[in-house]
Short mmCIF file of C-alpha atoms in Angstrom, two decimals:
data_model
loop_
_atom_site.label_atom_id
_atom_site.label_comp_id
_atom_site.label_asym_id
_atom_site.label_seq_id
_atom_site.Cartn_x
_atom_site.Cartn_y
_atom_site.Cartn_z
CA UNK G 121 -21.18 -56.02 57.56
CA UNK G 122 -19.28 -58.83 55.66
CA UNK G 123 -16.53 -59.90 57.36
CA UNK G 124 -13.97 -58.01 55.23
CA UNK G 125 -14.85 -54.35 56.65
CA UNK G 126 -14.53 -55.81 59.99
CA UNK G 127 -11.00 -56.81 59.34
CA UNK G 128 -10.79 -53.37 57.57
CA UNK G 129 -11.67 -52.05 60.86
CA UNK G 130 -9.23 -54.06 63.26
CA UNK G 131 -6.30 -52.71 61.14
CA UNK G 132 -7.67 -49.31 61.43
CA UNK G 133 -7.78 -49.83 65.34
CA UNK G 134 -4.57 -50.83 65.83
CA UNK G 135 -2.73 -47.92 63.27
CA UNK G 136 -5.04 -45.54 65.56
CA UNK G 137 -3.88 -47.15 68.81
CA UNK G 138 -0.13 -46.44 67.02
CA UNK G 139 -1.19 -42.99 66.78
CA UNK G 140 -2.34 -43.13 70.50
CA UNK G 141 1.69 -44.46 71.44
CA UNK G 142 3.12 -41.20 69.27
CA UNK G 143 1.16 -39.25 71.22
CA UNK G 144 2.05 -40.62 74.44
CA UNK G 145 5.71 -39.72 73.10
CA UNK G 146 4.94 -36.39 72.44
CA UNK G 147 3.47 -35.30 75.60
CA UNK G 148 6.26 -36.91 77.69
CA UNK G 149 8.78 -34.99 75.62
CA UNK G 150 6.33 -31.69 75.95
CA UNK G 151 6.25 -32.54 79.90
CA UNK G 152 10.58 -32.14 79.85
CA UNK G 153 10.09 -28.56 78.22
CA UNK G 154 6.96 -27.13 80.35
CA UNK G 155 8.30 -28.90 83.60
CA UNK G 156 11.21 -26.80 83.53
CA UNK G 157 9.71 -23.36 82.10
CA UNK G 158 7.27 -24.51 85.55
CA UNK G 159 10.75 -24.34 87.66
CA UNK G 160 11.97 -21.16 85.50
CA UNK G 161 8.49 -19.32 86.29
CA UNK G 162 8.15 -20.25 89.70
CA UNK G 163 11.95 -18.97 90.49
CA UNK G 164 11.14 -15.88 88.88
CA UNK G 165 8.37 -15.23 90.70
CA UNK G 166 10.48 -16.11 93.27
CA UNK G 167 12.95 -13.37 92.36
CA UNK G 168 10.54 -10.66 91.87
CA UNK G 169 9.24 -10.88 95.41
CA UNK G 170 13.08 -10.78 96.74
CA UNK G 171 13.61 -7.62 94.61
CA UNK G 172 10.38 -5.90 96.25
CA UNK G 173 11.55 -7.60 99.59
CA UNK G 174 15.24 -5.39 98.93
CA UNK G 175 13.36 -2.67 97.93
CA UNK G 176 11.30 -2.54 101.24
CA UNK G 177 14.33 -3.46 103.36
CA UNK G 178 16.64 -0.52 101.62
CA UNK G 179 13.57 1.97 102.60
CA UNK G 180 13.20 0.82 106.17
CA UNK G 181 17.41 0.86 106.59
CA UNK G 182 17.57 4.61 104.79
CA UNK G 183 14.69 5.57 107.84
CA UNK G 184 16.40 3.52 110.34
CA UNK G 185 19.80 5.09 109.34
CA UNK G 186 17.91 8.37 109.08
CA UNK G 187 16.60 8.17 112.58
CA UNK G 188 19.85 7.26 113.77
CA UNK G 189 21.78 10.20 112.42
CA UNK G 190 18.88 12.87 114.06
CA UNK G 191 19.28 10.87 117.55
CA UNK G 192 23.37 11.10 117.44
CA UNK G 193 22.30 14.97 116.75
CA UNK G 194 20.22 15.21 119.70
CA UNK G 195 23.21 13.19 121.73
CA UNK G 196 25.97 15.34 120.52
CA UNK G 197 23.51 18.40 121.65
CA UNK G 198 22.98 16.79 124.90
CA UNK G 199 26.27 16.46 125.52
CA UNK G 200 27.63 19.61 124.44
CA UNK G 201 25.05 21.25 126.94
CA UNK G 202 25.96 18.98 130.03
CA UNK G 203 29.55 20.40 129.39
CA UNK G 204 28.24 24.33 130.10
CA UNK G 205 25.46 23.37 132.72
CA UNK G 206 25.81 25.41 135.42
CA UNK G 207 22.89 24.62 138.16
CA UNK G 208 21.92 20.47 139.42
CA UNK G 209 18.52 20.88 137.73
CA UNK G 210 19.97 21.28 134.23
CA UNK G 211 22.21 19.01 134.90
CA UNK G 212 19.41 16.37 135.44
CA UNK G 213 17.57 17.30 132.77
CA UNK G 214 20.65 16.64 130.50
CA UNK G 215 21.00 13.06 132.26
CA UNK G 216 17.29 12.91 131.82
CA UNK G 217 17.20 13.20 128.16
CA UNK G 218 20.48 10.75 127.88
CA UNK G 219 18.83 7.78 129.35
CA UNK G 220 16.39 8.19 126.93
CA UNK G 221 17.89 8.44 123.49
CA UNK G 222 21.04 6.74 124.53
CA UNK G 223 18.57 3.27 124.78
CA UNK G 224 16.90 4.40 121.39
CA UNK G 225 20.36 5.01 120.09
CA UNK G 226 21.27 1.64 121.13
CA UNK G 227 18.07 -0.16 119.56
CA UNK G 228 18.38 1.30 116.19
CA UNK G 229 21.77 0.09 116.06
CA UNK G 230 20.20 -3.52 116.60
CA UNK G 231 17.56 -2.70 114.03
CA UNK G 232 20.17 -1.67 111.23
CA UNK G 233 22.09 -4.16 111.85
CA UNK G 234 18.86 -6.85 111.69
CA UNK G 235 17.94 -5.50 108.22
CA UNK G 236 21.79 -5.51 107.29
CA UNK G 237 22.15 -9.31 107.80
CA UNK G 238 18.21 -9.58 106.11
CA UNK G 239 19.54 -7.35 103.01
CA UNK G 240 22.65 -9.83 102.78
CA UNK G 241 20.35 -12.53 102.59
CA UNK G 242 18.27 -11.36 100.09
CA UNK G 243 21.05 -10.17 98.10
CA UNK G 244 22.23 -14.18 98.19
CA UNK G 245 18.52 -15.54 97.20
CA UNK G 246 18.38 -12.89 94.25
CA UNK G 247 22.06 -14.37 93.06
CA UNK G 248 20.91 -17.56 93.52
CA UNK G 249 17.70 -16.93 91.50
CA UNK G 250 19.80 -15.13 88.55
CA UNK G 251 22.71 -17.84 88.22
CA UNK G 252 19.66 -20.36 88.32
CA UNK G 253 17.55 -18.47 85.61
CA UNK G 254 20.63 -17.80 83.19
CA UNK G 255 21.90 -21.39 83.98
CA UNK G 256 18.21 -23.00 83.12
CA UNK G 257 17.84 -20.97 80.01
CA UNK G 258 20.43 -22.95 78.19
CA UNK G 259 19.57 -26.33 79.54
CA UNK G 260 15.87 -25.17 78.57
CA UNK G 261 16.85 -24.38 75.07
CA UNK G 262 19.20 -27.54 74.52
CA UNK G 263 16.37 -29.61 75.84
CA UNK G 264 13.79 -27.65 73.46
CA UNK G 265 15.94 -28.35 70.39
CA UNK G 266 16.43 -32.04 71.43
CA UNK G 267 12.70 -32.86 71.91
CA UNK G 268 11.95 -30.77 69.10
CA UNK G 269 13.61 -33.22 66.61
CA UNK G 270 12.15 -36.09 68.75
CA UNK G 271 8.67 -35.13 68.64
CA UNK G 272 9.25 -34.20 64.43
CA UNK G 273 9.88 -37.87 64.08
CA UNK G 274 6.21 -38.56 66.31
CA UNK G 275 4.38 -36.56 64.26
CA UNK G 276 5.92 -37.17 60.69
CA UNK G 277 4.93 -40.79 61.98
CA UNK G 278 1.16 -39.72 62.71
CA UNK G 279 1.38 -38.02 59.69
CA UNK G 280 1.53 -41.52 57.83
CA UNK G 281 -0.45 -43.57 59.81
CA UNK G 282 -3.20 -40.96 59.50
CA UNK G 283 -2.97 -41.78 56.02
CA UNK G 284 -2.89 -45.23 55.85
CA UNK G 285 -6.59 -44.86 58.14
CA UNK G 286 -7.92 -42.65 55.67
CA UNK G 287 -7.00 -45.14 52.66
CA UNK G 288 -8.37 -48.31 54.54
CA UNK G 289 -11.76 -46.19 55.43
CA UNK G 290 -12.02 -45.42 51.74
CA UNK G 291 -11.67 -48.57 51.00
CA UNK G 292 -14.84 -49.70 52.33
CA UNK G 293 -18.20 -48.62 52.07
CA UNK G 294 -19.53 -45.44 53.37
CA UNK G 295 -22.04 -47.12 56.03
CA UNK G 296 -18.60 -49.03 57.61
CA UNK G 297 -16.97 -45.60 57.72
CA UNK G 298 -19.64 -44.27 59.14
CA UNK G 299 -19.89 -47.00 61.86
CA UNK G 300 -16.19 -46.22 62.64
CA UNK G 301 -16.46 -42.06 63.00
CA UNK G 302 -19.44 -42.51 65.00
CA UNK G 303 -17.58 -45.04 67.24
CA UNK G 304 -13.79 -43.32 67.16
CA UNK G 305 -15.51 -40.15 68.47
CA UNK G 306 -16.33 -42.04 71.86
CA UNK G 307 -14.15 -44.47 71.91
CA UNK G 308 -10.96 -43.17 70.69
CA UNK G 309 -7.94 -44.46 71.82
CA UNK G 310 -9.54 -47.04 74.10
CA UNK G 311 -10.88 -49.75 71.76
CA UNK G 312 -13.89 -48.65 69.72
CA UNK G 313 -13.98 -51.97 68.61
CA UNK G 314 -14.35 -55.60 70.32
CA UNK G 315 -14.34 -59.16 70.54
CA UNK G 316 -16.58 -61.71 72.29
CA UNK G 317 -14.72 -64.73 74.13
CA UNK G 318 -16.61 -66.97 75.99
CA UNK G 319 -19.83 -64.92 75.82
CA UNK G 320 -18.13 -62.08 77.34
CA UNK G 321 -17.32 -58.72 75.80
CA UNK G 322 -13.18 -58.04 76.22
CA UNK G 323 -13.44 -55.23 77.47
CA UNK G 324 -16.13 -54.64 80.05
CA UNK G 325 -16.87 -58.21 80.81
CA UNK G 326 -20.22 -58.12 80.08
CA UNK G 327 -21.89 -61.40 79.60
CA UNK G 328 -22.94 -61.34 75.70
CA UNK G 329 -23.96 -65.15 75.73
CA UNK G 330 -22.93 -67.72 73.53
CA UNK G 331 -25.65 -67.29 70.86
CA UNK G 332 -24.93 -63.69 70.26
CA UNK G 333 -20.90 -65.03 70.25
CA UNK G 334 -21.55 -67.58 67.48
CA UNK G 335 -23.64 -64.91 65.56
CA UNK G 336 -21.08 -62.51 65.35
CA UNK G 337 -18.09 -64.74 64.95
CA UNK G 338 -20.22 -66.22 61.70
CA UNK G 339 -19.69 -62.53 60.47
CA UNK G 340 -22.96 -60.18 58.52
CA UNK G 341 -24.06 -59.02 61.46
CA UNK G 342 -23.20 -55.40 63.35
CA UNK G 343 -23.52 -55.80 67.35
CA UNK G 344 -22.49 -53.82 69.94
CA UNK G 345 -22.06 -54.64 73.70
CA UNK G 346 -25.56 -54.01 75.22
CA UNK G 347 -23.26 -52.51 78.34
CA UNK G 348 -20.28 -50.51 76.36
CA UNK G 349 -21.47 -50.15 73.59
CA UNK G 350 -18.40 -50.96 71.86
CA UNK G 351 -18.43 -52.98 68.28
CA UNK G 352 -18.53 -56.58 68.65
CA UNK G 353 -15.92 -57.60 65.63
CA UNK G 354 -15.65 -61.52 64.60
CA UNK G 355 -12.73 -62.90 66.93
CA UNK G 356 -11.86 -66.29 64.64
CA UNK G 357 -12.36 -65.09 61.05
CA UNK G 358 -11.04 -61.38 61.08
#
C-alpha cells in the first residue's frame, strides 16, 4: 500500500471519528427526551396504582359504612326494647347485647375514619400525579421540538461526512477499501487505524520493535499490530 492510500485512510478516520462526535450529540439530546417520557411513565404507573388503591379504599369505606348503618339498626333496636323491658333478665340481655355492638360501633367509626384520611391522601397523590403529567407534557413536547432541530443539524452533518468517506474510498483502489470495511467493522469508532512510536503500537502499547517501525514508516507495506490487530499507518510521511 503506497503511502498515498494510507493518508487516504487517516482522513477517512478522522471524518468517521467526526461522525462518532455527531453521534455522541445525538444520543445526549435523545437521553433529554426518553429521560423524561422515563419520569412521565413511571408517574403514570404511579397514578394507575393510586386509582386502583381509591378504588379498593371506596369499596372497603361503602362496607365499613354499610356495617355501620346495620349496627346503629341493631342499637336503635336495642334500645327501643330496653325502654319496654319488663323483667331483670331482659333487661340484661339488652345490656348484654349493648356492650357488644356499642364497642363494634365504636371501632368502625375508627376504621371509616382511617380510610377517610387514606382516601384524602390518595386523592392528593392522584392530583399530584395529574398536574405533574399535564405539566410534563408540554415541557416534553418543547424539549422534543428543540432537540429535534438540534439533532437535524447532527445528522444533515453525518449526512456529508458520510459522503466525503465514500468519495475518498473511491478514490483508491478496491484492495485499500477493502482493508478499511474489513477493519471499520471491528474497529469502528475506536481507531481502526494506527501508528508506531518508539516501537510501540499507540494504542495498545504493544512492543512492535524498531525494525517493523522503520518498515512501515518507509511506507509499501500493510502491518497490523500482532496484539490489536489494528493497521499500522506510516507516522512521518502520511
Amino acid at each position: 500500500m503506497i503511502l498515498e492510500h494510507f493518508a487516504i485512510l487517516v482522513q477517512v478516520q478522522g471524518l468517521d471519528k467526526k461522525i462518532s462526535q455527531h453521534l455522541k450529540n445525538i444520543s445526549t439530546q435523545e437521553e433529554r427526551v426518553l429521560s423524561l417520557k422515563k419520569a412521565r411513565d413511571l408517574r403514570e404507573q404511579r397514578r394507575k396504582m393510586d386509582l386502583d388503591l381509591r378504588d379498593q379504599l371506596k369499596k372497603n369505606l361503602n362496607s365499613k359504612e354499610k356495617e355501620l348503618f346495620e349496627k346503629d339498626q341493631l342499637i336503635t333496636r336495642s334500645l327501643e326494647r330496653q325502654k319496654s323491658a319488663s323483667t331483670e333478665a331482659q333487661c340484661k340481655a339488652i345490656e348484654n347485647e349493648l356492650a357488644q355492638f356499642v364497642p363494634q360501633k365504636n371501632k368502625l367509626e375508627e376504621e371509616i375514619y382511617e380510610l377517610l384520611e387514606k382516601q384524602e391522601v390518595i386523592e392528593q397523590n392522584i392530583q399530584e400525579h395529574e398536574t405533574f403529567l399535564t405539566g410534563s407534557l408540554k415541557t416534553l413536547n418543547d424539549i422534543q421540538s428543540e432537540v429535534d432541530s438540534l439533532t437535524l443539524k447532527d445528522r444533515e452533518e453525518i449526512k456529508i461526512l458520510e459522503e466525503r468517506i465514500q468519495l475518498d474510498l473511491d478514490s483508491a483502489p478496491p484492495s485499500v477499501k477493502n482493508i478499511w470495511n474489513e477493519l471499520h467493522k471491528k474497529f469502528r469508532f475506536n481507531s481502526p487505524l494506527t501508528f508506531v512510536e518508539n516501537g510501540l503500537c499507540l494504542e495498545c502499547r504493544y512492543s512492535v520493535g524498531r525494525n517493523l517501525e522503520n518498515q512501515i514508516d518507509k511506507g509499501g507495506v500493510v502491518e497490523y499490530c500482532p496484539n490489536c490487530k489494528r493497521l499500522l499507518a506510516p507516522r512521518k510521511r502520511v
